[in-house]
Amino acid sequence: MTIRRGASGADVKKIQARLAELNLYRGPIDGSFGGGTEAAVKTFQRSSGIAQDGSVGSETWTKLFGDAPPPVNDMAGKDIALRCLALTASFETGSMPPDCFCGVTGDFDGQGISFGALQWNLGQGTLQPLLAEMFEQHPALCRDIFHENFQVVTALGESNREEQIAFARSIQNRANFRINEPWKGMLKQLGRTPEFQTIQAEHAAKIYGRALAMCKDFGLATDRGAALMFDICVQNGSISAVVRAQIHADFASLPNPHDQVSRMRIIANRRASAARPDFVNDVRTRKLVIAEGEGTVHGIHY
């Protein structure tokens, strides 16, 4: 596992603390791998005589921690549907798991509050079912997160939508739509739990089902193919009949029609070209990252 800018969590804290011990890092030990942490890593790599890429792979980890075993990516062994959700959520939020599951924004769009990997919200009524399931299935865990505010959230579940949105607006800064503490922290803690991640994946199942149907239509038979189609469903909605015909025409000219990467490249480029002009580059970049299996989106290397 390689830890780089955009990552978060306990492993990042460990790296920051070690770099601070070496007087290379002077920022907060907050578990957020930003530019300051990256700069400190590069300085350490230079002094250690290894490649200065600013990321912590196995070589840099060993130089930092000796024989301590490197971390394992928690997503690696997860169900493919959850991994597809995590990848698209990381593109959308600019955060790696688990923080990609707990993106939270305020009422900038009139929806009260938006939360989670796919920004389910109160205004459209898409967030309430997730919270209701979490509180019903894991009440003890929710009590440990919300403490004295547990009853407040429970009561909100019994309120109408107007009351829910009014409450959401009361816990945020109306000038910049940022959620106030302690609510922001409690929601993020909720989003980091495997239990709520599972519920999010279950609510994204219809999208994943559409992605699998599209894989069948376009002859994709790999996990990356599923990830590509899932990302298209989330970011772009669908592939039109015209673009579908263009894609199949391009497939017919492939030297090896069974080459999965070549098929994904065609899909990525055709879907990007059909996007709104101001979104073409963003769509193409993230779709090609999936097709190629590596690349950079919004400054984060995948």
PDB file of C-alpha atoms in Angstrom:
ATOM      1  CA  MET A   1       0.000   0.000   0.000  1.00  0.00           C
ATOM      2  CA  THR A   2       1.247   3.486  -0.886  1.00  0.00           C
ATOM      3  CA  ILE A   3       0.138   6.438   1.239  1.00  0.00           C
ATOM      4  CA  ARG A   4       0.140   9.792  -0.526  1.00  0.00           C
ATOM      5  CA  ARG A   5      -1.457  13.224  -0.627  1.00  0.00           C
ATOM      6  CA  GLY A   6      -5.212  12.950  -0.083  1.00  0.00           C
ATOM      7  CA  ALA A   7      -4.946   9.996   2.314  1.00  0.00           C
ATOM      8  CA  SER A   8      -6.191  10.216   5.896  1.00  0.00           C
ATOM      9  CA  GLY A   9      -6.376   8.149   9.045  1.00  0.00           C
ATOM     10  CA  ALA A  10      -4.228   6.487  11.688  1.00  0.00           C
ATOM     11  CA  ASP A  11      -1.396   5.533   9.325  1.00  0.00           C
ATOM     12  CA  VAL A  12      -1.022   9.147   8.226  1.00  0.00           C
ATOM     13  CA  LYS A  13      -0.900  10.221  11.889  1.00  0.00           C
ATOM     14  CA  LYS A  14       1.857   7.699  12.481  1.00  0.00           C
ATOM     15  CA  ILE A  15       3.843   9.087   9.562  1.00  0.00           C
ATOM     16  CA  GLN A  16       3.336  12.677  10.720  1.00  0.00           C
ATOM     17  CA  ALA A  17       4.389  11.835  14.275  1.00  0.00           C
ATOM     18  CA  ARG A  18       7.565  10.107  13.058  1.00  0.00           C
ATOM     19  CA  LEU A  19       8.446  12.994  10.759  1.00  0.00           C
ATOM     20  CA  ALA A  20       7.821  15.409  13.657  1.00  0.00           C
ATOM     21  CA  GLU A  21      10.260  13.388  15.818  1.00  0.00           C
ATOM     22  CA  LEU A  22      12.836  13.894  13.065  1.00  0.00           C
ATOM     23  CA  ASN A  23      12.127  17.668  13.038  1.00  0.00           C
ATOM     24  CA  LEU A  24      10.933  17.447   9.445  1.00  0.00           C
ATOM     25  CA  TYR A  25       7.250  18.105  10.007  1.00  0.00           C
ATOM     26  CA  ARG A  26       5.853  20.992  12.027  1.00  0.00           C
ATOM     27  CA  GLY A  27       2.152  20.778  11.261  1.00  0.00           C
ATOM     28  CA  PRO A  28      -0.689  19.221  13.255  1.00  0.00           C
ATOM     29  CA  ILE A  29      -0.773  15.463  13.808  1.00  0.00           C
ATOM     30  CA  ASP A  30      -4.245  15.323  12.300  1.00  0.00           C
ATOM     31  CA  GLY A  31      -4.093  12.284  10.055  1.00  0.00           C
ATOM     32  CA  SER A  32      -4.620  14.359   6.910  1.00  0.00           C
ATOM     33  CA  PHE A  33      -1.918  13.892   4.254  1.00  0.00           C
ATOM     34  CA  GLY A  34      -1.659  17.346   2.722  1.00  0.00           C
ATOM     35  CA  GLY A  35       1.076  19.410   1.128  1.00  0.00           C
ATOM     36  CA  GLY A  36       2.940  19.945   4.405  1.00  0.00           C
ATOM     37  CA  THR A  37       3.186  16.219   5.067  1.00  0.00           C
ATOM     38  CA  GLU A  38       4.192  15.604   1.471  1.00  0.00           C
ATOM     39  CA  ALA A  39       6.972  18.196   1.707  1.00  0.00           C
ATOM     40  CA  ALA A  40       8.290  16.563   4.887  1.00  0.00           C
ATOM     41  CA  VAL A  41       8.237  13.142   3.237  1.00  0.00           C
ATOM     42  CA  LYS A  42      10.213  14.471   0.280  1.00  0.00           C
ATOM     43  CA  THR A  43      12.802  15.980   2.613  1.00  0.00           C
ATOM     44  CA  PHE A  44      13.112  12.664   4.449  1.00  0.00           C
ATOM     45  CA  GLN A  45      13.438  10.780   1.162  1.00  0.00           C
ATOM     46  CA  ARG A  46      16.175  13.117  -0.020  1.00  0.00           C
ATOM     47  CA  SER A  47      18.139  12.660   3.201  1.00  0.00           C
ATOM     48  CA  SER A  48      17.646   8.882   2.942  1.00  0.00           C
ATOM     49  CA  GLY A  49      18.866   8.700  -0.643  1.00  0.00           C
ATOM     50  CA  ILE A  50      15.619   7.384  -2.120  1.00  0.00           C
ATOM     51  CA  ALA A  51      13.293   8.671  -4.831  1.00  0.00           C
ATOM     52  CA  GLN A  52      11.592  11.918  -3.804  1.00  0.00           C
ATOM     53  CA  ASP A  53       8.007  11.305  -4.863  1.00  0.00           C
ATOM     54  CA  GLY A  54       6.413  12.533  -1.633  1.00  0.00           C
ATOM     55  CA  SER A  55       4.496   9.297  -1.089  1.00  0.00           C
ATOM     56  CA  VAL A  56       5.115   6.604   1.498  1.00  0.00           C
ATOM     57  CA  GLY A  57       5.493   3.238  -0.175  1.00  0.00           C
ATOM     58  CA  SER A  58       7.219   0.151   1.201  1.00  0.00           C
ATOM     59  CA  GLU A  59      10.760   1.558   0.835  1.00  0.00           C
ATOM     60  CA  THR A  60       9.992   4.879   2.532  1.00  0.00           C
ATOM     61  CA  TRP A  61       7.960   3.107   5.245  1.00  0.00           C
ATOM     62  CA  THR A  62      10.893   0.814   6.041  1.00  0.00           C
ATOM     63  CA  LYS A  63      13.266   3.782   6.224  1.00  0.00           C
ATOM     64  CA  LEU A  64      10.867   5.514   8.619  1.00  0.00           C
ATOM     65  CA  PHE A  65       9.866   2.570  10.821  1.00  0.00           C
ATOM     66  CA  GLY A  66      12.395  -0.203  10.342  1.00  0.00           C
ATOM     67  CA  ASP A  67      10.899  -3.672  10.666  1.00  0.00           C
ATOM     68  CA  ALA A  68       7.378  -2.483  11.518  1.00  0.00           C
ATOM     69  CA  PRO A  69       5.007  -4.054   8.951  1.00  0.00           C
ATOM     70  CA  PRO A  70       3.612  -1.614   6.387  1.00  0.00           C
ATOM     71  CA  PRO A  71      -0.129  -0.889   6.484  1.00  0.00           C
ATOM     72  CA  VAL A  72      -2.608  -2.857   4.413  1.00  0.00           C
ATOM     73  CA  ASN A  73      -5.268  -1.094   2.370  1.00  0.00           C
ATOM     74  CA  ASP A  74      -8.557  -1.846   4.138  1.00  0.00           C
ATOM     75  CA  MET A  75     -10.442  -1.604   0.842  1.00  0.00           C
ATOM     76  CA  ALA A  76      -8.359  -4.281  -0.872  1.00  0.00           C
ATOM     77  CA  GLY A  77     -10.370  -7.192   0.465  1.00  0.00           C
ATOM     78  CA  LYS A  78     -13.786  -5.546   0.335  1.00  0.00           C
ATOM     79  CA  ASP A  79     -16.665  -6.382  -1.972  1.00  0.00           C
ATOM     80  CA  ILE A  80     -16.261  -4.913  -5.463  1.00  0.00           C
ATOM     81  CA  ALA A  81     -19.449  -2.844  -5.115  1.00  0.00           C
ATOM     82  CA  LEU A  82     -18.044  -1.104  -2.025  1.00  0.00           C
ATOM     83  CA  ARG A  83     -14.695  -0.543  -3.755  1.00  0.00           C
ATOM     84  CA  CYS A  84     -16.429   1.031  -6.763  1.00  0.00           C
ATOM     85  CA  LEU A  85     -18.320   3.324  -4.404  1.00  0.00           C
ATOM     86  CA  ALA A  86     -15.123   4.242  -2.533  1.00  0.00           C
ATOM     87  CA  LEU A  87     -13.252   5.071  -5.751  1.00  0.00           C
ATOM     88  CA  THR A  88     -15.976   7.306  -7.154  1.00  0.00           C
ATOM     89  CA  ALA A  89     -16.499   8.896  -3.736  1.00  0.00           C
ATOM     90  CA  SER A  90     -12.781   9.685  -3.519  1.00  0.00           C
ATOM     91  CA  PHE A  91     -12.974  11.422  -6.896  1.00  0.00           C
ATOM     92  CA  GLU A  92     -16.033  13.365  -5.748  1.00  0.00           C
ATOM     93  CA  THR A  93     -14.729  14.363  -2.306  1.00  0.00           C
ATOM     94  CA  GLY A  94     -10.962  14.542  -2.880  1.00  0.00           C
ATOM     95  CA  SER A  95     -10.469  12.206   0.109  1.00  0.00           C
ATOM     96  CA  MET A  96      -9.372   8.600   0.346  1.00  0.00           C
ATOM     97  CA  PRO A  97     -11.237   5.985   2.434  1.00  0.00           C
ATOM     98  CA  PRO A  98     -12.552   6.225   5.036  1.00  0.00           C
ATOM     99  CA  ASP A  99     -13.063   9.994   4.713  1.00  0.00           C
ATOM    100  CA  CYS A 100     -14.560   9.677   1.231  1.00  0.00           C
ATOM    101  CA  PHE A 101     -17.565   8.083   2.952  1.00  0.00           C
ATOM    102  CA  CYS A 102     -18.178  11.089   5.185  1.00  0.00           C
ATOM    103  CA  GLY A 103     -18.167  14.140   2.946  1.00  0.00           C
ATOM    104  CA  VAL A 104     -20.522  16.694   4.484  1.00  0.00           C
ATOM    105  CA  THR A 105     -21.741  19.993   3.016  1.00  0.00           C
ATOM    106  CA  GLY A 106     -24.323  22.535   4.064  1.00  0.00           C
ATOM    107  CA  ASP A 107     -27.287  24.265   2.460  1.00  0.00           C
ATOM    108  CA  PHE A 108     -25.523  25.815  -0.541  1.00  0.00           C
ATOM    109  CA  ASP A 109     -28.013  24.077  -2.856  1.00  0.00           C
ATOM    110  CA  GLY A 110     -31.146  24.371  -0.717  1.00  0.00           C
ATOM    111  CA  GLN A 111     -31.008  20.724   0.366  1.00  0.00           C
ATOM    112  CA  GLY A 112     -30.306  21.436   4.048  1.00  0.00           C
ATOM    113  CA  ILE A 113     -27.351  19.114   4.427  1.00  0.00           C
ATOM    114  CA  SER A 114     -25.664  16.606   2.120  1.00  0.00           C
ATOM    115  CA  PHE A 115     -23.682  13.723   3.536  1.00  0.00           C
ATOM    116  CA  GLY A 116     -21.871  10.546   2.568  1.00  0.00           C
ATOM    117  CA  ALA A 117     -20.090   9.072  -0.421  1.00  0.00           C
ATOM    118  CA  LEU A 118     -22.737  10.180  -2.912  1.00  0.00           C
ATOM    119  CA  GLN A 119     -23.924  13.276  -1.034  1.00  0.00           C
ATOM    120  CA  TRP A 120     -27.345  11.986  -0.044  1.00  0.00           C
ATOM    121  CA  ASN A 121     -29.366  14.950   1.237  1.00  0.00           C
ATOM    122  CA  LEU A 122     -32.366  15.991   3.324  1.00  0.00           C
ATOM    123  CA  GLY A 123     -34.085  18.106   0.686  1.00  0.00           C
ATOM    124  CA  GLN A 124     -34.613  15.218  -1.724  1.00  0.00           C
ATOM    125  CA  GLY A 125     -35.267  12.783   1.090  1.00  0.00           C
ATOM    126  CA  THR A 126     -32.338  10.528   0.153  1.00  0.00           C
ATOM    127  CA  LEU A 127     -30.343  10.883   3.379  1.00  0.00           C
ATOM    128  CA  GLN A 128     -33.109  10.142   5.884  1.00  0.00           C
ATOM    129  CA  PRO A 129     -33.432   6.416   4.996  1.00  0.00           C
ATOM    130  CA  LEU A 130     -29.691   5.835   5.500  1.00  0.00           C
ATOM    131  CA  LEU A 131     -29.696   7.490   8.914  1.00  0.00           C
ATOM    132  CA  ALA A 132     -32.865   5.641   9.934  1.00  0.00           C
ATOM    133  CA  GLU A 133     -31.304   2.288   9.047  1.00  0.00           C
ATOM    134  CA  MET A 134     -28.098   3.115  10.888  1.00  0.00           C
ATOM    135  CA  PHE A 135     -29.929   4.154  14.055  1.00  0.00           C
ATOM    136  CA  GLU A 136     -32.229   1.140  13.910  1.00  0.00           C
ATOM    137  CA  GLN A 137     -29.538  -1.455  13.178  1.00  0.00           C
ATOM    138  CA  HIS A 138     -26.707  -0.039  15.332  1.00  0.00           C
ATOM    139  CA  PRO A 139     -28.238   2.022  18.169  1.00  0.00           C
ATOM    140  CA  ALA A 140     -25.388   1.430  20.636  1.00  0.00           C
ATOM    141  CA  LEU A 141     -22.782   2.581  18.120  1.00  0.00           C
ATOM    142  CA  CYS A 142     -24.846   5.661  17.301  1.00  0.00           C
ATOM    143  CA  ARG A 143     -25.205   6.499  20.996  1.00  0.00           C
ATOM    144  CA  ASP A 144     -21.420   6.342  21.348  1.00  0.00           C
ATOM    145  CA  ILE A 145     -21.071   8.830  18.494  1.00  0.00           C
ATOM    146  CA  PHE A 146     -23.838  11.320  19.296  1.00  0.00           C
ATOM    147  CA  HIS A 147     -23.999  10.948  23.133  1.00  0.00           C
ATOM    148  CA  GLU A 148     -26.279  13.694  24.526  1.00  0.00           C
ATOM    149  CA  ASN A 149     -27.363  14.548  20.966  1.00  0.00           C
ATOM    150  CA  PHE A 150     -28.626  11.030  20.290  1.00  0.00           C
ATOM    151  CA  GLN A 151     -32.198  11.890  21.261  1.00  0.00           C
ATOM    152  CA  VAL A 152     -32.079  15.027  19.112  1.00  0.00           C
ATOM    153  CA  VAL A 153     -31.199  13.017  16.012  1.00  0.00           C
ATOM    154  CA  THR A 154     -33.770  10.359  16.898  1.00  0.00           C
ATOM    155  CA  ALA A 155     -36.483  13.006  17.230  1.00  0.00           C
ATOM    156  CA  LEU A 156     -35.488  14.475  13.867  1.00  0.00           C
ATOM    157  CA  GLY A 157     -36.272  11.128  12.293  1.00  0.00           C
ATOM    158  CA  GLU A 158     -39.875  11.587  13.427  1.00  0.00           C
ATOM    159  CA  SER A 159     -40.118  15.165  12.106  1.00  0.00           C
ATOM    160  CA  ASN A 160     -41.304  16.335   8.713  1.00  0.00           C
ATOM    161  CA  ARG A 161     -38.863  17.389   6.017  1.00  0.00           C
ATOM    162  CA  GLU A 162     -39.304  21.122   6.595  1.00  0.00           C
ATOM    163  CA  GLU A 163     -38.383  20.706  10.275  1.00  0.00           C
ATOM    164  CA  GLN A 164     -35.387  18.572   9.362  1.00  0.00           C
ATOM    165  CA  ILE A 165     -34.061  21.152   6.913  1.00  0.00           C
ATOM    166  CA  ALA A 166     -34.671  23.952   9.421  1.00  0.00           C
ATOM    167  CA  PHE A 167     -32.608  22.066  11.994  1.00  0.00           C
ATOM    168  CA  ALA A 168     -29.834  21.449   9.451  1.00  0.00           C
ATOM    169  CA  ARG A 169     -29.685  25.166   8.724  1.00  0.00           C
ATOM    170  CA  SER A 170     -29.475  25.908  12.452  1.00  0.00           C
ATOM    171  CA  ILE A 171     -26.237  23.917  12.863  1.00  0.00           C
ATOM    172  CA  GLN A 172     -24.288  25.541  10.049  1.00  0.00           C
ATOM    173  CA  ASN A 173     -22.704  28.860   9.215  1.00  0.00           C
ATOM    174  CA  ARG A 174     -25.129  30.407   6.778  1.00  0.00           C
ATOM    175  CA  ALA A 175     -22.387  32.597   5.293  1.00  0.00           C
ATOM    176  CA  ASN A 176     -20.286  29.685   4.007  1.00  0.00           C
ATOM    177  CA  PHE A 177     -22.622  26.694   4.597  1.00  0.00           C
ATOM    178  CA  ARG A 178     -20.079  24.886   6.758  1.00  0.00           C
ATOM    179  CA  ILE A 179     -21.471  22.557   9.398  1.00  0.00           C
ATOM    180  CA  ASN A 180     -20.677  23.675  12.943  1.00  0.00           C
ATOM    181  CA  GLU A 181     -18.982  21.552  15.565  1.00  0.00           C
ATOM    182  CA  PRO A 182     -19.705  19.199  17.219  1.00  0.00           C
ATOM    183  CA  TRP A 183     -22.095  18.149  14.451  1.00  0.00           C
ATOM    184  CA  LYS A 184     -19.506  18.083  11.677  1.00  0.00           C
ATOM    185  CA  GLY A 185     -17.198  15.881  13.728  1.00  0.00           C
ATOM    186  CA  MET A 186     -20.005  13.554  14.808  1.00  0.00           C
ATOM    187  CA  LEU A 187     -21.201  13.101  11.236  1.00  0.00           C
ATOM    188  CA  LYS A 188     -17.678  12.381  10.036  1.00  0.00           C
ATOM    189  CA  GLN A 189     -17.241   9.842  12.820  1.00  0.00           C
ATOM    190  CA  LEU A 190     -20.468   8.192  11.680  1.00  0.00           C
ATOM    191  CA  GLY A 191     -19.286   8.106   8.064  1.00  0.00           C
ATOM    192  CA  ARG A 192     -16.004   6.456   9.036  1.00  0.00           C
ATOM    193  CA  THR A 193     -17.701   3.420  10.586  1.00  0.00           C
ATOM    194  CA  PRO A 194     -17.759   0.212   8.496  1.00  0.00           C
ATOM    195  CA  GLU A 195     -21.414  -0.186   9.475  1.00  0.00           C
ATOM    196  CA  PHE A 196     -22.481   3.074   7.827  1.00  0.00           C
ATOM    197  CA  GLN A 197     -20.222   2.414   4.840  1.00  0.00           C
ATOM    198  CA  THR A 198     -22.080  -0.864   4.302  1.00  0.00           C
ATOM    199  CA  ILE A 199     -25.425   0.932   4.444  1.00  0.00           C
ATOM    200  CA  GLN A 200     -24.182   3.471   1.904  1.00  0.00           C
ATOM    201  CA  ALA A 201     -23.100   0.663  -0.424  1.00  0.00           C
ATOM    202  CA  GLU A 202     -26.520  -0.969  -0.077  1.00  0.00           C
ATOM    203  CA  HIS A 203     -28.195   2.294  -1.057  1.00  0.00           C
ATOM    204  CA  ALA A 204     -25.853   2.585  -4.045  1.00  0.00           C
ATOM    205  CA  ALA A 205     -26.729  -0.965  -5.147  1.00  0.00           C
ATOM    206  CA  LYS A 206     -29.166   0.189  -7.848  1.00  0.00           C
ATOM    207  CA  ILE A 207     -26.451   2.309  -9.398  1.00  0.00           C
ATOM    208  CA  TYR A 208     -24.037  -0.617  -9.227  1.00  0.00           C
ATOM    209  CA  GLY A 209     -26.656  -2.839 -10.875  1.00  0.00           C
ATOM    210  CA  ARG A 210     -26.946  -0.362 -13.741  1.00  0.00           C
ATOM    211  CA  ALA A 211     -23.167  -0.345 -14.025  1.00  0.00           C
ATOM    212  CA  LEU A 212     -23.068  -4.137 -14.370  1.00  0.00           C
ATOM    213  CA  ALA A 213     -25.751  -4.038 -17.046  1.00  0.00           C
ATOM    214  CA  MET A 214     -23.672  -1.474 -18.949  1.00  0.00           C
ATOM    215  CA  CYS A 215     -20.601  -3.707 -18.572  1.00  0.00           C
ATOM    216  CA  LYS A 216     -22.511  -6.495 -20.298  1.00  0.00           C
ATOM    217  CA  ASP A 217     -23.608  -4.154 -23.075  1.00  0.00           C
ATOM    218  CA  PHE A 218     -20.061  -2.954 -23.738  1.00  0.00           C
ATOM    219  CA  GLY A 219     -18.291  -6.272 -23.237  1.00  0.00           C
ATOM    220  CA  LEU A 220     -16.409  -5.365 -20.054  1.00  0.00           C
ATOM    221  CA  ALA A 221     -15.562  -8.287 -17.769  1.00  0.00           C
ATOM    222  CA  THR A 222     -13.168  -6.861 -15.160  1.00  0.00           C
ATOM    223  CA  ASP A 223     -13.418  -5.097 -11.818  1.00  0.00           C
ATOM    224  CA  ARG A 224     -12.030  -1.956 -13.442  1.00  0.00           C
ATOM    225  CA  GLY A 225     -14.768  -2.175 -16.047  1.00  0.00           C
ATOM    226  CA  ALA A 226     -17.371  -2.206 -13.277  1.00  0.00           C
ATOM    227  CA  ALA A 227     -15.630   0.761 -11.621  1.00  0.00           C
ATOM    228  CA  LEU A 228     -15.644   2.700 -14.905  1.00  0.00           C
ATOM    229  CA  MET A 229     -19.331   2.147 -15.512  1.00  0.00           C
ATOM    230  CA  PHE A 230     -20.212   2.945 -11.905  1.00  0.00           C
ATOM    231  CA  ASP A 231     -18.326   6.233 -12.168  1.00  0.00           C
ATOM    232  CA  ILE A 232     -20.136   7.050 -15.405  1.00  0.00           C
ATOM    233  CA  CYS A 233     -23.500   6.354 -13.746  1.00  0.00           C
ATOM    234  CA  VAL A 234     -22.665   8.649 -10.826  1.00  0.00           C
ATOM    235  CA  GLN A 235     -20.909  11.505 -12.606  1.00  0.00           C
ATOM    236  CA  ASN A 236     -22.633  11.450 -15.983  1.00  0.00           C
ATOM    237  CA  GLY A 237     -25.879   9.570 -15.473  1.00  0.00           C
ATOM    238  CA  SER A 238     -25.732   7.332 -18.533  1.00  0.00           C
ATOM    239  CA  ILE A 239     -24.425   6.854 -22.054  1.00  0.00           C
ATOM    240  CA  SER A 240     -26.767   8.118 -24.780  1.00  0.00           C
ATOM    241  CA  ALA A 241     -27.840   6.024 -27.747  1.00  0.00           C
ATOM    242  CA  VAL A 242     -25.691   8.103 -30.100  1.00  0.00           C
ATOM    243  CA  VAL A 243     -22.548   7.763 -27.969  1.00  0.00           C
ATOM    244  CA  ARG A 244     -23.284   4.049 -27.520  1.00  0.00           C
ATOM    245  CA  ALA A 245     -23.343   3.619 -31.300  1.00  0.00           C
ATOM    246  CA  GLN A 246     -20.061   5.541 -31.638  1.00  0.00           C
ATOM    247  CA  ILE A 247     -18.442   3.329 -29.009  1.00  0.00           C
ATOM    248  CA  HIS A 248     -19.518   0.113 -30.707  1.00  0.00           C
ATOM    249  CA  ALA A 249     -18.284   1.460 -34.057  1.00  0.00           C
ATOM    250  CA  ASP A 250     -14.889   2.162 -32.465  1.00  0.00           C
ATOM    251  CA  PHE A 251     -14.847  -1.349 -30.972  1.00  0.00           C
ATOM    252  CA  ALA A 252     -15.215  -2.800 -34.478  1.00  0.00           C
ATOM    253  CA  SER A 253     -11.896  -1.254 -35.539  1.00  0.00           C
ATOM    254  CA  LEU A 254      -9.883  -2.646 -32.624  1.00  0.00           C
ATOM    255  CA  PRO A 255      -7.051  -5.040 -33.649  1.00  0.00           C
ATOM    256  CA  ASN A 256      -7.932  -7.134 -30.607  1.00  0.00           C
ATOM    257  CA  PRO A 257     -11.647  -6.703 -29.863  1.00  0.00           C
ATOM    258  CA  HIS A 258     -11.245  -8.531 -26.545  1.00  0.00           C
ATOM    259  CA  ASP A 259      -8.652  -6.091 -25.155  1.00  0.00           C
ATOM    260  CA  GLN A 260     -10.387  -4.756 -22.049  1.00  0.00           C
ATOM    261  CA  VAL A 261      -8.153  -1.702 -21.586  1.00  0.00           C
ATOM    262  CA  SER A 262      -8.624  -0.610 -25.196  1.00  0.00           C
ATOM    263  CA  ARG A 263     -12.385  -0.926 -24.830  1.00  0.00           C
ATOM    264  CA  MET A 264     -12.327   1.139 -21.627  1.00  0.00           C
ATOM    265  CA  ARG A 265     -10.191   3.830 -23.281  1.00  0.00           C
ATOM    266  CA  ILE A 266     -12.742   4.158 -26.068  1.00  0.00           C
ATOM    267  CA  ILE A 267     -15.625   4.397 -23.608  1.00  0.00           C
ATOM    268  CA  ALA A 268     -13.734   6.947 -21.506  1.00  0.00           C
ATOM    269  CA  ASN A 269     -12.921   9.202 -24.450  1.00  0.00           C
ATOM    270  CA  ARG A 270     -16.334   8.976 -26.094  1.00  0.00           C
ATOM    271  CA  ARG A 271     -18.235   9.672 -22.862  1.00  0.00           C
ATOM    272  CA  ALA A 272     -15.925  12.574 -22.045  1.00  0.00           C
ATOM    273  CA  SER A 273     -16.380  14.130 -25.483  1.00  0.00           C
ATOM    274  CA  ALA A 274     -20.152  14.056 -24.961  1.00  0.00           C
ATOM    275  CA  ALA A 275     -19.964  15.915 -21.633  1.00  0.00           C
ATOM    276  CA  ARG A 276     -20.596  19.637 -21.179  1.00  0.00           C
ATOM    277  CA  PRO A 277     -17.599  21.597 -22.536  1.00  0.00           C
ATOM    278  CA  ASP A 278     -16.525  22.792 -19.092  1.00  0.00           C
ATOM    279  CA  PHE A 279     -16.534  19.205 -17.753  1.00  0.00           C
ATOM    280  CA  VAL A 280     -14.862  17.384 -20.658  1.00  0.00           C
ATOM    281  CA  ASN A 281     -11.346  17.393 -19.201  1.00  0.00           C
ATOM    282  CA  ASP A 282     -12.482  16.347 -15.738  1.00  0.00           C
ATOM    283  CA  VAL A 283     -14.603  13.495 -17.105  1.00  0.00           C
ATOM    284  CA  ARG A 284     -11.846  12.296 -19.414  1.00  0.00           C
ATOM    285  CA  THR A 285      -9.165  12.427 -16.713  1.00  0.00           C
ATOM    286  CA  ARG A 286     -10.981  10.361 -14.123  1.00  0.00           C
ATOM    287  CA  LYS A 287     -12.357   7.865 -16.654  1.00  0.00           C
ATOM    288  CA  LEU A 288      -8.909   7.280 -18.151  1.00  0.00           C
ATOM    289  CA  VAL A 289      -7.405   6.845 -14.687  1.00  0.00           C
ATOM    290  CA  ILE A 290      -9.798   3.940 -14.200  1.00  0.00           C
ATOM    291  CA  ALA A 291      -9.161   2.564 -17.691  1.00  0.00           C
ATOM    292  CA  GLU A 292      -5.380   2.745 -17.338  1.00  0.00           C
ATOM    293  CA  GLY A 293      -5.356   1.637 -13.693  1.00  0.00           C
ATOM    294  CA  GLU A 294      -3.259   4.625 -12.595  1.00  0.00           C
ATOM    295  CA  GLY A 295      -3.190   8.399 -12.834  1.00  0.00           C
ATOM    296  CA  THR A 296      -3.891  11.687 -11.079  1.00  0.00           C
ATOM    297  CA  VAL A 297      -7.289  13.274 -10.397  1.00  0.00           C
ATOM    298  CA  HIS A 298      -7.568  16.680  -8.702  1.00  0.00           C
ATOM    299  CA  GLY A 299      -3.940  16.456  -7.558  1.00  0.00           C
ATOM    300  CA  ILE A 300      -4.318  12.995  -5.978  1.00  0.00           C
ATOM    301  CA  HIS A 301      -2.477  10.036  -7.501  1.00  0.00           C
ATOM    302  CA  TYR A 302      -4.431   6.786  -7.745  1.00  0.00           C
TER     303      TYR A 302
END
